[in-house]
Short mmCIF file of C-alpha atoms and ligand atoms in Angstrom, two decimals:
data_model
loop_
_atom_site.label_atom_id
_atom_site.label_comp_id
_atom_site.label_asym_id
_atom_site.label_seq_id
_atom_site.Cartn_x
_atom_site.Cartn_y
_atom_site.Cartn_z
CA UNK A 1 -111.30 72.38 0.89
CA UNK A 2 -114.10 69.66 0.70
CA UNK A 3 -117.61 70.89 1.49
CA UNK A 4 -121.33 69.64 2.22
CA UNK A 5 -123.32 68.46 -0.82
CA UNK A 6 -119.70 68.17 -3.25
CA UNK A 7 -119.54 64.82 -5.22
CA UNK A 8 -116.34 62.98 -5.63
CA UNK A 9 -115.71 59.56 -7.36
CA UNK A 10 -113.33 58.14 -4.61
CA UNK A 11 -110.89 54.75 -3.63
CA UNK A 12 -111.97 53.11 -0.60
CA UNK A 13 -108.91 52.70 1.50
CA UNK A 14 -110.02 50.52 4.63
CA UNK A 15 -112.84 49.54 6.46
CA UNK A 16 -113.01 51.48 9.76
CA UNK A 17 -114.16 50.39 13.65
CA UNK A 18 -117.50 50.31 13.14
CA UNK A 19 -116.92 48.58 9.54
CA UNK A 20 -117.23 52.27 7.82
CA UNK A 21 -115.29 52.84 4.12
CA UNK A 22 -112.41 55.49 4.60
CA UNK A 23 -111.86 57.14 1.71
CA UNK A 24 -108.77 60.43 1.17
CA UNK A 25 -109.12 63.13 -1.06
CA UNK A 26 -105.99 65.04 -1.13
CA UNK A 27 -105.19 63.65 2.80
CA UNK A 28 -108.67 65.08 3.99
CA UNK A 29 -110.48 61.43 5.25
CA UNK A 30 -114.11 60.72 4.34
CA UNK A 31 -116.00 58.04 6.05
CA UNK A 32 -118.29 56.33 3.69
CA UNK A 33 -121.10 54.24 5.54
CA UNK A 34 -121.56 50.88 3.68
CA UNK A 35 -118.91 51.22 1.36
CA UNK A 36 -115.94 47.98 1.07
CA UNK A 37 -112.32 48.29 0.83
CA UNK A 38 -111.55 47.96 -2.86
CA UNK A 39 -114.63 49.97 -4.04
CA UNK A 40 -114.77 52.77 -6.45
CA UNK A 41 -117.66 54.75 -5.34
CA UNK A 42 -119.51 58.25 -6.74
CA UNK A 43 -120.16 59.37 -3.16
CA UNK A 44 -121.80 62.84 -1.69
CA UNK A 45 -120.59 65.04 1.14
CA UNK A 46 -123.31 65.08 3.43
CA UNK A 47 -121.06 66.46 6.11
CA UNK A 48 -117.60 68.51 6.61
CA UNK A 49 -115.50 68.90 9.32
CA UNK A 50 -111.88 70.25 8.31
CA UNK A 51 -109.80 67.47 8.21
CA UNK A 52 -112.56 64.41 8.05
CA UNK A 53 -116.18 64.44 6.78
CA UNK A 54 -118.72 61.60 6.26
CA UNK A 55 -120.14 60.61 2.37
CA UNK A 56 -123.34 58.79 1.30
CA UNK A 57 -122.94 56.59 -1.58
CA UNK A 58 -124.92 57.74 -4.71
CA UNK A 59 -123.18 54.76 -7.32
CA UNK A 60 -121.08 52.29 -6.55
CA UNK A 61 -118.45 52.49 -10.04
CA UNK A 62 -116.64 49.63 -9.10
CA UNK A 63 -117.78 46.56 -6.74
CA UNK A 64 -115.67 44.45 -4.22
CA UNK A 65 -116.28 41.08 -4.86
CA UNK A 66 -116.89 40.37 -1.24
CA UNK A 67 -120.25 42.83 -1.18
CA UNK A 68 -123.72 40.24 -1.38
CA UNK A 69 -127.51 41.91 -1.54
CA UNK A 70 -128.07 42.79 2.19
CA UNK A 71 -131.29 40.41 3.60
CA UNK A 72 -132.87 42.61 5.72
CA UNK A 73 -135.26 45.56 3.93
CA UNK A 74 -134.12 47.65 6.73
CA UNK A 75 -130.66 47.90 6.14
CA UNK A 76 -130.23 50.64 5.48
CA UNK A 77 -132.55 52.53 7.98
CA UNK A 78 -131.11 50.25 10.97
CA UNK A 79 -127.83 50.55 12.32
CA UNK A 80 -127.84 47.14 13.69
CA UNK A 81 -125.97 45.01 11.09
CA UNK A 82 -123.64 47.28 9.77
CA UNK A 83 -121.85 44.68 7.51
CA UNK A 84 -124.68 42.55 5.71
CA UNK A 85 -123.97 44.03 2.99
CA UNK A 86 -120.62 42.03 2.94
CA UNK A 87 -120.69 38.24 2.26
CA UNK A 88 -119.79 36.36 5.81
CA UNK A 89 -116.24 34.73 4.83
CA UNK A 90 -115.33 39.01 4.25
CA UNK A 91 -117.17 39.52 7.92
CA UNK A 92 -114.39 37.56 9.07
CA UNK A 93 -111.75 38.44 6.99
CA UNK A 94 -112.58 42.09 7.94
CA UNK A 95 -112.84 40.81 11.96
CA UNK A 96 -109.21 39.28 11.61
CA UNK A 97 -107.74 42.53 10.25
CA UNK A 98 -109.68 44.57 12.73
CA UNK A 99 -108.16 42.90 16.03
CA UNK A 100 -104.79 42.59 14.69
CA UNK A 101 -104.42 46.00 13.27
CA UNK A 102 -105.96 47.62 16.94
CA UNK A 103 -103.30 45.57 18.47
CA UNK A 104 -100.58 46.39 16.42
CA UNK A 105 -101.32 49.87 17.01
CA UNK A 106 -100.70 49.51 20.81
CA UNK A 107 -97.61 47.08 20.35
CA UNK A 108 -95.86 47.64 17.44
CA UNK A 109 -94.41 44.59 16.29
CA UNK A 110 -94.65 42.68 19.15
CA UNK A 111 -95.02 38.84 17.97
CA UNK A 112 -97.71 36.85 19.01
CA UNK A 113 -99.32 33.40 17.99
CA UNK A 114 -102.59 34.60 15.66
CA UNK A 115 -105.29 32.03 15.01
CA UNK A 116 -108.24 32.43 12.64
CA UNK A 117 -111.13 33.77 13.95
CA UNK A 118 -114.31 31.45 14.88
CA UNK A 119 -117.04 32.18 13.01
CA UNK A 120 -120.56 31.10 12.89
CA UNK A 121 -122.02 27.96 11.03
CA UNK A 122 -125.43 29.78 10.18
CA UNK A 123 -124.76 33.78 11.55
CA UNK A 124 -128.03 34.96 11.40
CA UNK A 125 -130.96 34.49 14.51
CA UNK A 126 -128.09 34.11 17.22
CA UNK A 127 -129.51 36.55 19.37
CA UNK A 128 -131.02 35.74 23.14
CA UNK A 129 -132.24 39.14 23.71
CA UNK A 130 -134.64 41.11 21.65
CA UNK A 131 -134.54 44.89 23.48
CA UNK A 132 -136.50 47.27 21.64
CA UNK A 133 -137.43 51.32 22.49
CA UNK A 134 -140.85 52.22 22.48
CA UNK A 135 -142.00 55.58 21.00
CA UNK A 136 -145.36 57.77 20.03
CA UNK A 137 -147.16 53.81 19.71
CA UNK A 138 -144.21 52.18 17.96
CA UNK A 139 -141.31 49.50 18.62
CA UNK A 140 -138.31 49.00 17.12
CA UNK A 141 -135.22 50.12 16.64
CA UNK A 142 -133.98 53.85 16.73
CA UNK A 143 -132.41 55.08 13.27
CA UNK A 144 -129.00 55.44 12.95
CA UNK A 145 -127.52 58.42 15.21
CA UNK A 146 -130.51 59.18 16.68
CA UNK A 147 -133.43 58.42 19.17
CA UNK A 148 -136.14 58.58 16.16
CA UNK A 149 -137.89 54.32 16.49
CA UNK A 150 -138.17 52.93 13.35
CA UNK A 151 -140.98 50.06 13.43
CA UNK A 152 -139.51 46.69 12.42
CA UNK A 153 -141.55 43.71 12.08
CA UNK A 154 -138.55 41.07 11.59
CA UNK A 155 -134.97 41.35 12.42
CA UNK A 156 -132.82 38.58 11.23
CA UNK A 157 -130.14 38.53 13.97
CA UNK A 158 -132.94 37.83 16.85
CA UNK A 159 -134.61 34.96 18.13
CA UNK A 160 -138.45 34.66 16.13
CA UNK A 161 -140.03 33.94 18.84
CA UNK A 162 -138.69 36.23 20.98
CA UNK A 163 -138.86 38.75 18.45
CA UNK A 164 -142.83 38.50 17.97
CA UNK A 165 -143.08 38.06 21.97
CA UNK A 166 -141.56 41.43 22.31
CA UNK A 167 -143.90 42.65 19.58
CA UNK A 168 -147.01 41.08 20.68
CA UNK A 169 -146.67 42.57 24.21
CA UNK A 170 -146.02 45.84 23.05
CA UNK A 171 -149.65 45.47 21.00
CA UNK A 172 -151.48 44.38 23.94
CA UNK A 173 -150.01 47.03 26.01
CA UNK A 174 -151.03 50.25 23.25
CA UNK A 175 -154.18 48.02 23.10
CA UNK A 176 -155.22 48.34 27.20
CA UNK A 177 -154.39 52.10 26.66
CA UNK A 178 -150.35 52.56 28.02
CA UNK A 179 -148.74 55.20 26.40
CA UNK A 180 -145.22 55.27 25.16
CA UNK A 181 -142.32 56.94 27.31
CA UNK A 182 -141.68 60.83 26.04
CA UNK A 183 -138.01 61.47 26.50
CA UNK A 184 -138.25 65.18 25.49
CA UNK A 185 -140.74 65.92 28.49
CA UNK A 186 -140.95 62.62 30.40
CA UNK A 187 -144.60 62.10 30.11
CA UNK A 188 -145.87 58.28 29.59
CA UNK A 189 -144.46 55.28 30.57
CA UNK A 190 -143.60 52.29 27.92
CA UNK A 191 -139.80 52.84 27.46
CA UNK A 192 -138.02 49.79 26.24
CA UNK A 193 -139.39 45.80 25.92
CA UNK A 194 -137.03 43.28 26.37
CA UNK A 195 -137.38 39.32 25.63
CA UNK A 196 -134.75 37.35 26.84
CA UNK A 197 -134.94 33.72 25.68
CA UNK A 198 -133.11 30.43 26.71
CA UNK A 199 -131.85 28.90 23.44
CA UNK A 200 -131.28 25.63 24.87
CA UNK A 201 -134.70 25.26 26.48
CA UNK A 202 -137.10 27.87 24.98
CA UNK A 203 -137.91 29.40 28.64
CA UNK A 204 -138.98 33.15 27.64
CA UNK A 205 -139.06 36.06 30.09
CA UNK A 206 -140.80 39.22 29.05
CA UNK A 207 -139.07 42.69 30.57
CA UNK A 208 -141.45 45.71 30.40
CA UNK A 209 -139.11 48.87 31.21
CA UNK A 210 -141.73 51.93 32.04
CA UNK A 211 -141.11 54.78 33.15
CA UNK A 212 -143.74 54.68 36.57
CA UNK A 213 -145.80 51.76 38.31
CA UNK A 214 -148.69 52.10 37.27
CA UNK A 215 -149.19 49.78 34.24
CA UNK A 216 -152.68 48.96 32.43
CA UNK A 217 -154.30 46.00 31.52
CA UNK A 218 -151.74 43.55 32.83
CA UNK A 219 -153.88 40.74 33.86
CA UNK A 220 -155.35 40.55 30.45
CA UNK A 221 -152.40 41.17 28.84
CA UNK A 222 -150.88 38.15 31.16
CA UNK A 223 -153.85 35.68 30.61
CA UNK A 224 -153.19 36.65 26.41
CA UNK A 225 -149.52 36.14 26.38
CA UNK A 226 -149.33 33.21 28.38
CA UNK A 227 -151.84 31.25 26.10
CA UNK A 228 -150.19 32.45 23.11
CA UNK A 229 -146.87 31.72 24.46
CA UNK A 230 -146.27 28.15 25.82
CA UNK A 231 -142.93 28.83 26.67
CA UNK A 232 -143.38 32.13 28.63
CA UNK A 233 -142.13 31.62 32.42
CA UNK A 234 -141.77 35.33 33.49
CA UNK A 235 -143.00 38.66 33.09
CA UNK A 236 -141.21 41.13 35.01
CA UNK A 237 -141.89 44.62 34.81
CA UNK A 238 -138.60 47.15 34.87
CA UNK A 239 -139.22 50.88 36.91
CA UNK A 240 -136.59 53.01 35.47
CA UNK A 241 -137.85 57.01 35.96
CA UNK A 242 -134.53 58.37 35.39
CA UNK A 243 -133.96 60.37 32.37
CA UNK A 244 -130.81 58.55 31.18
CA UNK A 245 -130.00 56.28 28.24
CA UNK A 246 -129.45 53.33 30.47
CA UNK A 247 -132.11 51.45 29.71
CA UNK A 248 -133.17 49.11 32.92
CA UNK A 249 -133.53 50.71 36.11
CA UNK A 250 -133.12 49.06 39.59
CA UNK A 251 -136.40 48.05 40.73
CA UNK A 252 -138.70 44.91 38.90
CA UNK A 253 -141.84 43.62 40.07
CA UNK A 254 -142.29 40.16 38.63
CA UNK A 255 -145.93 40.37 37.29
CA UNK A 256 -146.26 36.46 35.94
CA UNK A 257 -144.34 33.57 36.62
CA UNK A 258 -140.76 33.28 37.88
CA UNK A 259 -138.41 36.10 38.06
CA UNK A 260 -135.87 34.48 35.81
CA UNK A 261 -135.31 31.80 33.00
CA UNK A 262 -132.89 28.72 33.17
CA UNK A 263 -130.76 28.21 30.25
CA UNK A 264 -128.30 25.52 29.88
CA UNK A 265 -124.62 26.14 28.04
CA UNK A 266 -122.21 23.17 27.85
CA UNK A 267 -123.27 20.73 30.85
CA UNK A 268 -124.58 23.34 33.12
CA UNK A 269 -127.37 25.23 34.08
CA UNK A 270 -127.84 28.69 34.47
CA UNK A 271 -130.50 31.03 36.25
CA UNK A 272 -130.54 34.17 34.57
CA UNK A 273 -132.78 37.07 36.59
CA UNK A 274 -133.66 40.65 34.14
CA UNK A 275 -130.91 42.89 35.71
CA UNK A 276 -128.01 40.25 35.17
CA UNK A 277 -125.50 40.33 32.36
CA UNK A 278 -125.98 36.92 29.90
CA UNK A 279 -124.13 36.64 26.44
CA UNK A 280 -126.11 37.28 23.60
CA UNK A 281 -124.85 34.55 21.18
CA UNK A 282 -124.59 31.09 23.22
CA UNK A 283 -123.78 29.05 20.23
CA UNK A 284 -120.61 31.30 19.85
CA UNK A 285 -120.35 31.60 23.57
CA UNK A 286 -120.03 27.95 24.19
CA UNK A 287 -117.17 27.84 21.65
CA UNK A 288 -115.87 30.97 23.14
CA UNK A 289 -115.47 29.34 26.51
CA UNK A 290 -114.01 25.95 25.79
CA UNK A 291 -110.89 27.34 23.77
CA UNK A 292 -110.43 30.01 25.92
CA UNK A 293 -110.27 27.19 28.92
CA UNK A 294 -108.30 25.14 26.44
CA UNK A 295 -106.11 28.02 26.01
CA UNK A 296 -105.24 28.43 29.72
CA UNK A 297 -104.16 25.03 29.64
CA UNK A 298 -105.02 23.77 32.91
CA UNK A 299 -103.67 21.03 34.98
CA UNK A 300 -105.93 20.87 37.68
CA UNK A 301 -104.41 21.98 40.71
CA UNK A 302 -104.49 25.69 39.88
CA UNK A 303 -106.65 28.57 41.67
CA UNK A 304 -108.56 30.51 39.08
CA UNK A 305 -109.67 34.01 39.34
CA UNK A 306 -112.74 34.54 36.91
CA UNK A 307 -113.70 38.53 36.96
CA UNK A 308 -116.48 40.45 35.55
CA UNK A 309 -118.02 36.68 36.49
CA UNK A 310 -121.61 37.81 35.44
CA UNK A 311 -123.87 35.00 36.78
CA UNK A 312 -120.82 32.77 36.51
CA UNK A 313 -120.86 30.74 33.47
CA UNK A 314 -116.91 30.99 33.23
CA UNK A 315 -116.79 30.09 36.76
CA UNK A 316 -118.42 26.94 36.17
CA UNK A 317 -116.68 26.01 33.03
CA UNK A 318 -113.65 25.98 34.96
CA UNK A 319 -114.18 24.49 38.46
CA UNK A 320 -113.68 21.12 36.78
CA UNK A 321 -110.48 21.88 35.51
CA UNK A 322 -108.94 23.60 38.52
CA UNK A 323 -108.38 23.56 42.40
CA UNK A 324 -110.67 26.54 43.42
CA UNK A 325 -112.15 29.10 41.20
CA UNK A 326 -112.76 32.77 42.91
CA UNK A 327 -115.56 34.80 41.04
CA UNK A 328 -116.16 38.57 41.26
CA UNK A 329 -118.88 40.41 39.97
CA UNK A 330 -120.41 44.04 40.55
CA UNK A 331 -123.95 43.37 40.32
CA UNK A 332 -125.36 41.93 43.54
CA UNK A 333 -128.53 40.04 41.25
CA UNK A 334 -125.97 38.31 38.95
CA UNK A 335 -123.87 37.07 41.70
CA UNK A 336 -127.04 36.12 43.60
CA UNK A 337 -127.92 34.10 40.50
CA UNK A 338 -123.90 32.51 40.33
CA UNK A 339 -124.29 31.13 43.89
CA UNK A 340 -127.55 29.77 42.79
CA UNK A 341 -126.53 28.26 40.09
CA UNK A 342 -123.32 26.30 41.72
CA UNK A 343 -125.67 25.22 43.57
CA UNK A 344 -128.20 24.00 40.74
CA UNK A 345 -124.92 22.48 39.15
CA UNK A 346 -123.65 20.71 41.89
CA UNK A 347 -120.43 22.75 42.15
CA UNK A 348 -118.95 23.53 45.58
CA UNK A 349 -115.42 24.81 44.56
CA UNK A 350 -116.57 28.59 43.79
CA UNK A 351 -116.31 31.31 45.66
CA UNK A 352 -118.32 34.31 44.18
CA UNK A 353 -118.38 37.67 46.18
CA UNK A 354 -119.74 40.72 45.31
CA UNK A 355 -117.66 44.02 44.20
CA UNK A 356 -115.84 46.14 42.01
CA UNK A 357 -113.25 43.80 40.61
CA UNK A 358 -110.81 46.88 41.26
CA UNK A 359 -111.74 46.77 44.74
CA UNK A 360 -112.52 43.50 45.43
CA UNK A 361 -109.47 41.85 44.29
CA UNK A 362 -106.81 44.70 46.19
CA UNK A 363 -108.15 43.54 49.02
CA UNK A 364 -108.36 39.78 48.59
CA UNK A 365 -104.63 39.98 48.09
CA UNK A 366 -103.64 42.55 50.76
CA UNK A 367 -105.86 41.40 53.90
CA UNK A 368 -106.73 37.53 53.09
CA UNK A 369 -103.45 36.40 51.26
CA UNK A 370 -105.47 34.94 48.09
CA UNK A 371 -103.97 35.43 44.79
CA UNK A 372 -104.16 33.19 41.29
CA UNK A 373 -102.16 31.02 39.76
CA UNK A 374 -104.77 31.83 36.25
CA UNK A 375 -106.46 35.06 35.97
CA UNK A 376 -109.68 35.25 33.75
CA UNK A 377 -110.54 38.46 33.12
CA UNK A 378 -113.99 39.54 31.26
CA UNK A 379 -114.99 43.40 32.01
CA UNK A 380 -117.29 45.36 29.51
CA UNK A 381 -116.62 47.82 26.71
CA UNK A 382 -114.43 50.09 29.26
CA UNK A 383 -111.65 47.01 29.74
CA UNK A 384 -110.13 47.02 33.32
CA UNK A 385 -109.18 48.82 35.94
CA UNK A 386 -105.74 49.79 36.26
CA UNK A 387 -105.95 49.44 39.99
CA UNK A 388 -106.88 45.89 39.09
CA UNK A 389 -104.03 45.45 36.92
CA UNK A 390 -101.85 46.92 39.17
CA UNK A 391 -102.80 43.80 41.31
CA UNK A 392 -102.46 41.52 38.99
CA UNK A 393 -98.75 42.27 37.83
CA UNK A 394 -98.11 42.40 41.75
CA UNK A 395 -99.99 38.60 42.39
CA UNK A 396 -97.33 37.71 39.34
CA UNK A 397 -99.71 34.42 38.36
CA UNK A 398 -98.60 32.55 35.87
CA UNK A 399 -100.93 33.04 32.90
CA UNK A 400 -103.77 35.73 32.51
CA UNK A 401 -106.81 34.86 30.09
CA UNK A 402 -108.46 38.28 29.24
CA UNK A 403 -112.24 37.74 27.10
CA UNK A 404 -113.04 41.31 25.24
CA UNK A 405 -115.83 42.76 23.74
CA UNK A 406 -113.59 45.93 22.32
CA UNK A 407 -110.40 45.36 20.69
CA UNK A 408 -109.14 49.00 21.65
CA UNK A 409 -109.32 48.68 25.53
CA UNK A 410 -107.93 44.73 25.16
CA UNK A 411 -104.88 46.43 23.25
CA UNK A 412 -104.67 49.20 25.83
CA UNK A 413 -104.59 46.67 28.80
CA UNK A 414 -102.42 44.08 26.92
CA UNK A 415 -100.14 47.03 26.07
CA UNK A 416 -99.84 47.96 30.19
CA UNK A 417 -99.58 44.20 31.06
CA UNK A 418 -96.26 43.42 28.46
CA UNK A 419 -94.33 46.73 29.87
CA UNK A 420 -95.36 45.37 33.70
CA UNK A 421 -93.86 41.64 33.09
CA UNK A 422 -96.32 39.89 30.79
CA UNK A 423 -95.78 38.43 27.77
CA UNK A 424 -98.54 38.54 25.11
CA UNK A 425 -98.78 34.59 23.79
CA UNK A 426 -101.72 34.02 21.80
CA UNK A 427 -104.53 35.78 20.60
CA UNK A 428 -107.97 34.50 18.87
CA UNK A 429 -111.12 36.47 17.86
CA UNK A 430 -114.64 34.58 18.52
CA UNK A 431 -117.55 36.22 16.10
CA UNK A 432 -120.31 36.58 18.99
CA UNK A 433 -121.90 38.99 16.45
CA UNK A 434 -122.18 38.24 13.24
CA UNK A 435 -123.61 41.03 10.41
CA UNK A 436 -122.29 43.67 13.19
CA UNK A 437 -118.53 45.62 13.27
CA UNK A 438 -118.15 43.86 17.42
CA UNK A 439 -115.93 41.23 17.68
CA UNK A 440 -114.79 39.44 20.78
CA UNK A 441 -111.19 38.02 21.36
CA UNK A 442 -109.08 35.86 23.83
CA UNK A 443 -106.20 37.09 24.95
CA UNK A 444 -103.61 34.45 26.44
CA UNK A 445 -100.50 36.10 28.61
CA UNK A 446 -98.10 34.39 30.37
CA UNK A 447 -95.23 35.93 33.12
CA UNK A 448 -92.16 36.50 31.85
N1 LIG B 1 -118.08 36.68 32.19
C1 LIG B 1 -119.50 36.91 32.14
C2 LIG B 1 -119.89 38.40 32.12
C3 LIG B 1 -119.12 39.29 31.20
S1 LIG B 1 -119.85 40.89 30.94
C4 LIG B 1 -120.11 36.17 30.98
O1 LIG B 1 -119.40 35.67 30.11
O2 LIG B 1 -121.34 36.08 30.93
C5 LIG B 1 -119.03 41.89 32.08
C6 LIG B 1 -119.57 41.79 33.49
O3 LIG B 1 -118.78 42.66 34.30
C7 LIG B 1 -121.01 42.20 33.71
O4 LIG B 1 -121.69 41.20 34.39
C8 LIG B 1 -120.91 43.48 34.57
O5 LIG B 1 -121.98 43.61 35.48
C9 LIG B 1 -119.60 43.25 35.29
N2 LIG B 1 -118.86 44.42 35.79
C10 LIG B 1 -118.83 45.67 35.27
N3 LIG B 1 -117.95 46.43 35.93
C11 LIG B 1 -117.40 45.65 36.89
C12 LIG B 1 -116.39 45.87 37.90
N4 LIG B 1 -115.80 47.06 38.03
N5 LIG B 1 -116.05 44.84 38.70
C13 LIG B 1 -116.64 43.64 38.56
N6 LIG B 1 -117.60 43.37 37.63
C14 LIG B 1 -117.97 44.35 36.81
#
């Protein structure tokens, strides 16, 4: 029986999911935040549930060479980068395992093609977005587990500028006298600021998520930021009253400026409005794109499906490399912001419509004949719709490129796809975010 506040010296097994140390004592599995495969470690029960419990580290007996001095002072209070306190090349290392052993789990051994992950040339400051939650006068980031804001003044993952944009408005806005959002009894109104920056052009837009209308001091707050911030195009202000964790709500009033940013990946522009989806890391995103197109090996007279299309970056990237791409997305702003930005980049061989992919593409097939001959597939966290896949394996096209964000719903779908006439050809992890557990991985599969 292992209870709260025991010590134990204990062997570090594995890094878990989220990049956690599993440790066994006598088959009962601790989780040990922070702690490396390899590593001896003194640790302390903090908690005990009967057959797992979590341990804090109180000495660390023997080190894994791969652990480095994390950079960030915060570390330990943040729950951001989970793995700084392991040197990059064991990031990877750790990234590699991760994907294969999730996989593994779902197909046994099943063989596949496995290529090294891509990792980042300098993995620190990648980020686009800086989103912080506002609280009782501070901003920054809530503490691990809970919704408590720690105040921050530099993360190491973000954009600077964006970061002290975010930070800057939040002063100015305590400043003219707005109060912070109260969750527990919904009083106030500053909820969450978000800076969303163009890394290929600078072009800032400032998102200020409250929880009414009414918002004080914005014209001085405007007339300070925008001669403090050259690069500022838009300040939009987010009305989300619902008491819910999702952060935006549906309505924005632009308050300065545009009501989006242009950022450029590869040879295209993009228009990127607040309540669209944009990838976070568009160094690794640009690399993530090109070898996943390489990897689809195109000839040029194929019809491409590109779902979960978000404003349609994938969309572009391949209507110079096939026939006709169709793009499906399920939030009417993003795909607003796709047709735009065909437009802006000269592209007419796009279709983009608006729609549960699920939906959307059931249809397509049954009532207007149009199926794939390459199926790009990028949804969120959840992975796909069965109904979708259902389609899929019915459309039979020849190869199926599927972009994840979560290893355990790629397996799942992969796993549904080889017992429905797929084969499972070639799979490569992309590090989109570096110091964090998240890795992102293509998926090539071909019909059997
Ligand atoms: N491929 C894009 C976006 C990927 S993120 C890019 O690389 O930028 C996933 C996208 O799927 C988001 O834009 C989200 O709004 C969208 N989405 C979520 N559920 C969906 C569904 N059921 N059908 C279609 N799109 C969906």
């Amino acid at each position: 029986m292992i209870n709260k506040n025991e010590e134990y010296i204990v062997e570090i097994i594995d890094n878990g999911i989220d990049g956690e140390g599993i440790a066994k004592i006598d088959g009962y599995t601790l989780f040990v935040d922070g702690a490396i495969k390899g590593e001896k470690i003194k640790v302390l029960v903090v908690k005990a549930n009967k057959t797992y419990g979590y341990g804090k580290i109180l000495e660390i007996i023997e080190k894994s060479p791969d652990r480095v001095e994390p950079i960030c002072p915060q570390y330990k209070r943040c729950g951001g980068c989970v793995l700084q306190h392991m040197s990059y090349e064991a990031q990877m290392r750790y990234k590699e395992e991760k994907v294969k052993k999730t996989l593994n789990k779902f197909l046994g051994d099943y063989s596949y093609q496995f290529n090294s992950i891509i990792g980042m040339g300098i993995p620190y400051n990648y980020r686009n977005k800086a989103q912080y939650p506002c609280q009782n006068g501070k901003i920054g980031f809530y503490s691990p587990r809970t919704h408590d804001v720690i105040e921050n003044d530099y993360c190491y993952i973000q954009d600077e500028e964006a970061d002290k944009l975010a930070k800057r408005s939040f002063e100015l806005l305590m400043q003219f006298g707005n109060e912070c959002y109260d969750e527990t009894n919904a009083s106030g109104n500053i909820r969450h600021i978000m800076v969303r920056i163009g890394k290929n052009t600078g072009e800032m837009m400032l998102v200020i998520i409250t929880n009414k209308e009414e918002l004080l001091g914005t014209e001085e707050m405007i007339d300070t930021l925008k001669n403090e911030f050259a690069n500022l195009k838009s300040i939009v202000q987010n009305i989300n009253s619902k008491s819910t964790n999702i952060i935006m709500g549906q309505k924005c009033i632009t308050l300065y400026g545009e009501d989006y940013i242009v950022d450029t990946l590869g040879e295209y522009n993009f228009k990127i409005s607040p309540l669209s989806f944009y990838q976070v890391n568009p160094v690794q995103t640009e690399a993530l794109y090109y070898t996943a197109i390489e990897m689809a090996d195109l000839k040029g007279d194929e019809t491409a499906f590109d779902l979960y299309c978000g404003i349609g970056t994938i969309s572009s990237f391949l209507s110079s490399k096939c026939k006709k791409v169709y793009g499906v997305e399920i939030v009417p702003e993003a795909i607003e912001d796709a047709k735009e930005n065909a437009q802006l980049n000269n592209i007419s061989n796009i279709d983009f419509r608006c729609g549960a992919a699920e939906e959307l593409i059931p249809k397509m097939y049954e009532e207007e004949n149009i199926s794939a001959d390459v199926v790009f597939v990028d949804p969120p966290r959840k992975g796909c719709d069965v109904e979708l896949l259902n389609t899929i394996i019915k459309m039979k096209p020849k190869k199926m490129v599927y972009i994840s964000c979560n290893v355990a719903t790629l397996g799942r779908d992969i796993k549904y796809l080889v017992d429905n006439g797929f084969e499972l050809k070639e799979v490569q992890p992309v590090d989109q975010f570096p110091q964090t557990a998240h890795v992102e991985s293509i998926a090539v599969l071909e019909r059997r």
